[in-house]
Short mmCIF file of C-alpha atoms (C1' of nucleotides) in Angstrom, two decimals:
data_model
loop_
_atom_site.label_atom_id
_atom_site.label_comp_id
_atom_site.label_asym_id
_atom_site.label_seq_id
_atom_site.Cartn_x
_atom_site.Cartn_y
_atom_site.Cartn_z
CA MET A 1 -153.53 157.14 164.71
CA ASN A 2 -154.27 155.39 168.13
CA GLU A 3 -154.56 157.50 170.84
CA LEU A 4 -152.80 155.97 174.28
CA LYS A 5 -153.42 158.09 177.48
CA VAL A 6 -149.73 158.04 179.54
CA ASN A 7 -148.77 158.53 183.19
CA HIS A 8 -144.90 159.27 184.17
CA PHE A 9 -143.61 158.65 180.56
CA ASP A 10 -141.27 160.40 178.70
CA LEU A 11 -141.04 159.04 175.23
CA LYS A 12 -138.19 161.07 174.01
CA ASP A 13 -135.92 160.29 177.56
CA THR A 14 -136.90 156.09 177.27
CA ILE A 15 -135.53 156.05 173.53
CA GLU A 16 -132.71 158.41 173.58
CA CYS A 17 -130.99 157.02 177.05
CA GLY A 18 -129.31 154.77 175.06
CA GLN A 19 -131.10 151.69 175.41
CA THR A 20 -132.88 150.68 172.27
CA PHE A 21 -131.40 151.06 169.00
CA CYS A 22 -134.78 149.36 167.85
CA TRP A 23 -136.50 152.58 167.82
CA ILE A 24 -135.45 155.76 164.99
CA LYS A 25 -136.47 158.87 165.43
CA GLU A 26 -138.20 160.41 162.61
CA GLY A 27 -140.55 163.00 161.97
CA GLU A 28 -142.62 164.16 165.49
CA GLY A 29 -142.23 160.52 166.70
CA TYR A 30 -139.81 157.07 166.82
CA ILE A 31 -140.61 154.30 163.98
CA ASN A 32 -139.85 150.88 165.35
CA SER A 33 -139.68 148.37 162.61
CA ASP A 34 -137.72 145.13 164.95
CA VAL A 35 -141.33 144.69 165.82
CA GLY A 36 -142.84 142.32 162.72
CA GLN A 37 -144.14 145.30 161.12
CA VAL A 38 -143.47 149.08 161.48
CA VAL A 39 -144.91 150.91 164.80
CA TYR A 40 -145.09 154.83 164.86
CA VAL A 41 -145.14 156.41 168.02
CA GLU A 42 -145.07 160.03 168.73
CA GLN A 43 -145.95 162.14 172.12
CA ASP A 44 -148.07 165.44 173.00
CA GLY A 45 -148.02 165.81 176.69
CA ASN A 46 -150.00 163.05 178.47
CA LYS A 47 -151.25 161.69 175.27
CA LEU A 48 -149.12 159.22 173.15
CA ARG A 49 -150.21 158.88 169.28
CA TYR A 50 -149.57 155.57 167.36
CA ASP A 51 -150.27 154.13 164.13
CA SER A 52 -148.91 150.42 162.72
CA SER A 53 -148.40 149.35 159.32
CA SER A 54 -150.65 146.12 159.92
CA GLY A 55 -151.27 144.44 163.14
CA LYS A 56 -152.32 145.47 166.60
CA VAL A 57 -149.58 146.74 168.63
CA ASP A 58 -149.22 146.63 172.21
CA ILE A 59 -147.83 149.75 172.89
CA ARG A 60 -148.20 149.44 177.04
CA GLU A 61 -145.54 146.91 176.42
CA LEU A 62 -143.24 148.12 174.31
CA PHE A 63 -142.57 150.98 176.67
CA ARG A 64 -143.53 148.90 180.25
CA LEU A 65 -146.35 151.20 181.11
CA ALA A 66 -147.90 148.71 183.64
CA ASP A 67 -144.53 149.28 185.52
CA PRO A 68 -145.38 150.92 188.55
CA LEU A 69 -142.58 153.87 187.98
CA PRO A 70 -143.28 156.21 191.01
CA GLU A 71 -143.19 152.99 193.62
CA ILE A 72 -139.78 151.97 191.42
CA GLN A 73 -138.50 155.27 191.77
CA LYS A 74 -138.99 155.44 195.20
CA GLU A 75 -137.56 152.25 196.06
CA ILE A 76 -134.52 152.82 194.10
CA MET A 77 -133.86 156.65 195.86
CA ILE A 78 -131.35 155.92 198.91
CA ASP A 79 -128.58 158.39 198.38
CA LYS A 80 -128.11 162.26 196.47
CA MET A 81 -126.88 160.86 193.40
CA MET A 82 -129.89 158.54 192.02
CA LYS A 83 -132.15 161.26 193.20
CA ASP A 84 -130.17 163.50 190.70
CA SER A 85 -130.27 161.39 188.21
CA ILE A 86 -134.24 160.85 189.08
CA SER A 87 -135.06 164.12 188.09
CA PHE A 88 -132.92 164.60 185.29
CA ALA A 89 -135.55 162.58 183.42
CA PRO A 90 -138.14 161.12 185.46
CA GLY A 91 -140.43 159.80 182.84
CA LEU A 92 -137.71 157.11 181.57
CA ARG A 93 -138.77 153.60 181.57
CA ILE A 94 -137.01 150.51 180.68
CA ILE A 95 -137.63 149.20 177.37
CA LYS A 96 -139.05 145.77 176.00
CA ASP A 97 -137.27 145.49 172.94
CA PRO A 98 -137.87 141.78 170.76
CA PHE A 99 -135.16 139.23 171.58
CA PHE A 100 -133.06 138.45 168.28
CA PRO A 101 -133.29 142.35 167.46
CA CYS A 102 -132.51 143.47 170.84
CA LEU A 103 -129.38 140.73 171.25
CA ILE A 104 -127.54 141.22 167.76
CA SER A 105 -127.98 144.96 168.26
CA PHE A 106 -125.88 144.71 171.62
CA ILE A 107 -123.63 142.27 170.00
CA CYS A 108 -122.97 144.94 167.08
CA SER A 109 -122.39 147.68 169.64
CA ILE A 110 -119.86 145.77 171.16
CA ARG A 111 -116.16 148.23 171.63
CA ASN A 112 -118.10 150.02 169.29
CA ASN A 113 -119.71 153.96 169.03
CA ILE A 114 -123.20 154.82 168.94
CA PRO A 115 -123.30 156.29 165.12
CA SER A 116 -121.37 152.66 164.04
CA ILE A 117 -124.01 150.80 166.02
CA ARG A 118 -127.01 152.37 164.49
CA ARG A 119 -125.11 152.19 160.67
CA LEU A 120 -124.50 148.33 161.28
CA THR A 121 -127.51 147.55 162.36
CA GLN A 122 -129.51 149.23 159.56
CA SER A 123 -126.58 147.30 157.11
CA LEU A 124 -128.21 144.52 158.69
CA ARG A 125 -132.01 145.67 158.15
CA GLU A 126 -131.69 146.05 154.77
CA LYS A 127 -129.31 143.36 153.71
CA TYR A 128 -131.23 140.48 155.38
CA GLY A 129 -134.42 142.31 156.73
CA SER A 130 -137.94 141.95 155.64
CA ILE A 131 -139.15 144.89 153.77
CA TYR A 132 -142.39 146.90 154.97
CA LYS A 133 -144.10 149.22 153.36
CA PHE A 134 -145.86 151.98 155.70
CA ARG A 135 -147.33 155.69 155.19
CA GLU A 136 -146.22 155.34 151.20
CA LYS A 137 -142.65 154.72 152.65
CA THR A 138 -140.23 151.55 152.58
CA TYR A 139 -138.87 150.33 156.22
CA TYR A 140 -136.76 147.13 157.12
CA GLY A 141 -137.31 144.99 159.99
CA MET A 142 -133.93 143.07 161.79
CA PRO A 143 -133.71 140.07 160.38
CA THR A 144 -135.39 136.63 162.11
CA PRO A 145 -132.86 134.25 162.93
CA LYS A 146 -133.96 132.06 160.22
CA GLN A 147 -133.03 135.33 157.90
CA MET A 148 -129.94 136.05 159.45
CA SER A 149 -128.60 132.46 159.43
CA LYS A 150 -128.38 133.37 155.24
CA ALA A 151 -125.32 135.59 155.98
CA THR A 152 -122.20 134.21 155.13
CA ILE A 153 -118.74 135.55 156.78
CA ARG A 154 -117.45 136.96 153.60
CA GLU A 155 -120.80 139.29 153.43
CA LEU A 156 -120.78 140.31 157.38
CA ASP A 157 -117.26 141.16 156.77
CA SER A 158 -118.27 143.61 153.77
CA LEU A 159 -120.70 145.21 156.07
CA ARG A 160 -117.87 146.23 158.19
CA LEU A 161 -118.93 143.75 161.26
CA GLY A 162 -115.06 143.59 161.79
CA TRP A 163 -114.42 140.54 164.56
CA ARG A 164 -118.25 141.12 165.72
CA LYS A 165 -119.30 138.51 161.99
CA HIS A 166 -118.07 135.62 163.95
CA PHE A 167 -119.91 136.40 167.26
CA ILE A 168 -123.42 137.06 165.22
CA LYS A 169 -122.73 134.06 162.84
CA HIS A 170 -122.35 131.68 165.77
CA THR A 171 -124.68 133.28 167.78
CA THR A 172 -127.71 133.11 165.41
CA GLU A 173 -126.55 129.65 164.40
CA SER A 174 -126.74 129.03 168.37
CA ILE A 175 -130.46 130.68 168.55
CA ILE A 176 -131.82 128.63 165.08
CA SER A 177 -130.39 125.25 166.58
CA GLY A 178 -133.09 125.83 169.55
CA GLU A 179 -130.09 125.77 172.43
CA VAL A 180 -131.45 129.15 173.82
CA THR A 181 -135.09 130.51 173.33
CA PRO A 182 -136.06 133.82 174.77
CA GLU A 183 -139.49 131.70 175.84
CA HIS A 184 -137.19 129.64 178.48
CA LEU A 185 -134.71 132.64 179.37
CA LYS A 186 -138.12 134.30 180.71
CA GLU A 187 -138.75 131.19 182.93
CA LEU A 188 -135.20 131.08 184.75
CA GLU A 189 -134.18 132.74 187.11
CA TYR A 190 -132.05 136.40 186.51
CA GLU A 191 -129.08 134.20 187.52
CA GLU A 192 -129.43 131.22 185.21
CA ALA A 193 -130.76 133.08 181.99
CA HIS A 194 -127.42 135.85 182.37
CA GLU A 195 -125.45 132.31 182.73
CA LEU A 196 -127.23 130.61 179.37
CA LEU A 197 -126.93 134.61 177.32
CA LYS A 198 -123.63 133.66 177.91
CA SER A 199 -123.16 130.68 176.85
CA LEU A 200 -124.03 131.88 172.68
CA HIS A 201 -120.41 133.19 171.48
CA GLY A 202 -119.56 136.47 171.56
CA VAL A 203 -122.18 137.13 174.33
CA GLY A 204 -120.40 138.32 177.98
CA ASP A 205 -121.59 139.34 180.84
CA LYS A 206 -122.39 143.07 179.67
CA VAL A 207 -124.71 141.91 176.32
CA ALA A 208 -126.12 139.37 178.35
CA ASP A 209 -127.30 141.93 180.93
CA CYS A 210 -128.81 144.35 178.22
CA VAL A 211 -130.59 141.34 176.93
CA CYS A 212 -131.67 140.68 180.35
CA LEU A 213 -133.04 144.03 181.09
CA PHE A 214 -134.24 145.57 177.67
CA SER A 215 -136.02 142.74 175.90
CA LEU A 216 -136.13 139.81 178.73
CA GLY A 217 -138.04 142.07 181.70
CA PHE A 218 -135.51 141.06 183.98
CA LEU A 219 -135.42 144.48 186.47
CA GLU A 220 -132.82 143.04 189.00
CA ALA A 221 -130.25 143.17 185.48
CA PHE A 222 -127.49 145.83 186.06
CA PRO A 223 -125.37 146.06 182.78
CA ILE A 224 -121.88 147.30 183.61
CA ASP A 225 -120.25 149.38 180.95
CA VAL A 226 -117.58 152.17 180.96
CA TRP A 227 -119.78 154.86 181.30
CA ILE A 228 -121.80 153.04 184.69
CA GLU A 229 -118.25 151.60 185.53
CA ARG A 230 -116.85 155.57 185.70
CA VAL A 231 -119.65 156.64 188.23
CA ILE A 232 -119.68 153.21 190.52
CA GLN A 233 -116.04 154.11 190.90
CA LYS A 234 -116.46 157.90 191.43
CA GLN A 235 -119.93 157.94 193.42
CA TYR A 236 -120.23 154.35 194.66
CA GLY A 237 -116.70 152.93 196.25
CA ILE A 238 -119.02 150.70 198.04
CA PHE A 239 -119.33 148.16 194.46
CA THR A 240 -115.87 147.50 194.66
CA ALA A 241 -115.03 147.07 198.28
CA THR A 242 -115.97 143.15 198.25
CA GLY A 243 -114.23 142.25 194.68
CA ASN A 244 -113.54 144.09 191.24
CA SER A 245 -114.70 141.35 188.82
CA TYR A 246 -118.28 142.45 186.68
CA THR A 247 -120.20 139.72 188.90
CA LYS A 248 -119.12 140.99 191.99
CA LYS A 249 -119.96 144.65 191.30
CA SER A 250 -123.27 143.97 189.31
CA LYS A 251 -124.02 141.59 192.58
CA ALA A 252 -123.04 144.70 194.48
CA ALA A 253 -125.36 146.67 192.99
CA ARG A 254 -128.68 144.16 193.25
CA GLU A 255 -127.91 144.39 196.58
CA TYR A 256 -127.80 147.83 197.01
CA PHE A 257 -130.42 149.20 194.81
CA GLY A 258 -132.78 146.01 194.80
CA SER A 259 -135.15 144.26 192.99
CA TYR A 260 -135.54 147.57 190.41
CA ALA A 261 -131.54 147.79 190.19
CA GLY A 262 -132.13 147.78 186.34
CA TYR A 263 -134.18 150.93 186.13
CA ALA A 264 -131.18 152.57 188.77
CA GLN A 265 -128.58 152.00 186.27
CA GLU A 266 -130.69 153.25 183.31
CA TYR A 267 -130.93 156.47 185.49
CA LEU A 268 -127.80 156.46 186.33
CA TYR A 269 -126.44 155.74 182.77
CA TYR A 270 -128.31 158.32 181.11
CA PHE A 271 -127.61 161.19 183.41
CA SER A 272 -123.88 160.61 183.71
CA ARG A 273 -123.60 160.27 179.95
CA SER A 274 -125.93 163.82 179.44
CA THR A 275 -123.94 165.82 182.13
CA PHE A 276 -120.21 164.47 182.86
"C1'" DG B 1 -100.27 158.43 163.05
"C1'" DA B 2 -101.62 156.88 167.92
"C1'" DG B 3 -105.09 156.09 170.77
"C1'" DC B 4 -109.56 154.99 171.52
"C1'" DA B 5 -115.02 153.59 171.35
"C1'" DG B 6 -121.34 151.42 175.45
"C1'" DG B 7 -116.08 143.78 175.56
"C1'" DT B 8 -116.01 139.53 174.46
"C1'" DC B 9 -112.34 135.68 174.07
"C1'" DC B 10 -108.38 133.35 174.99
"C1'" DG B 11 -104.36 132.05 177.52
"C1'" DT B 12 -102.16 132.12 181.46
"C1'" DA B 13 -101.27 131.82 186.92
"C1'" DT C 1 -111.15 133.13 189.98
"C1'" DA C 2 -108.72 136.77 188.08
"C1'" DC C 3 -105.59 139.56 184.67
"C1'" DG C 4 -103.71 141.06 180.24
"C1'" DG C 5 -103.22 141.50 174.92
"C1'" DA C 6 -105.51 140.83 170.64
"C1'" DC C 7 -109.24 142.35 167.97
"C1'" DC C 8 -112.71 145.00 163.29
"C1'" DT C 9 -113.97 149.58 162.02
"C1'" DG C 10 -114.01 154.42 162.24
"C1'" DC C 11 -113.23 159.22 163.90
"C1'" DT C 12 -109.98 162.54 165.87
#
DNA sequence: GAGCAGGTCCGTA
DNA sequence: TACGGACCTGCT
């Protein structure tokens, strides 16, 4: 296995804080089969050991190891709640997941619980994705848009996607048509990328923000789900003082925490879900 | 069996 | 621009 020395990084917190459905626990480490091959990573202190099924893998990119974490934390640590949240998981970094798998998995997450989301994404992998052999075992990757486009509504229904089947079908068609591409999105400003993502059927404010943050690298994105909503209602009345719409609250969060609001969101999210 | 879970869409005002 | 109801499915 390859080795990589790391600082200010905790693999477990980064993967298990709830920001990714691409990494799955296996043995001492985690597997990701959604990056065009299979990648395995485990952590031993300040060392990451990793391996992959075929090509080279850029571990530094996947876990955003170049992000200046101490500086980021210093910048967002502007109140006690945030200080406690960072202390809870100081090695948590924002993930960088591949675009389409990230998009599809967060559509699966709409009004759904984590075990169900994992089940749905795994069903999609096994039914439509690429097959890989790695260490004598078989793995399935999340389908590409082209692979996903072969799915019929009837088939998706049999996977128990419920009404999300229409979202996945329509969104896949839009991606295939080239209306929305990750390359283009990355060239845009955050607000523009967020708006463009919302043009996809089934992608609203929250899912668009998750894709912006966890795949496209817009670190100012501040996804607001029910958990974060509870936190900002209870701890940060300031966010709702100017209005109750998603847009206003998320904008208030960016103004309050700054350009690393996404990191603030994830620390708050993980801390509040694990504690309360 | 009613209620809810990591939202979004659509109709209405 | 904002609000409220409906919505698959699985679990409690």
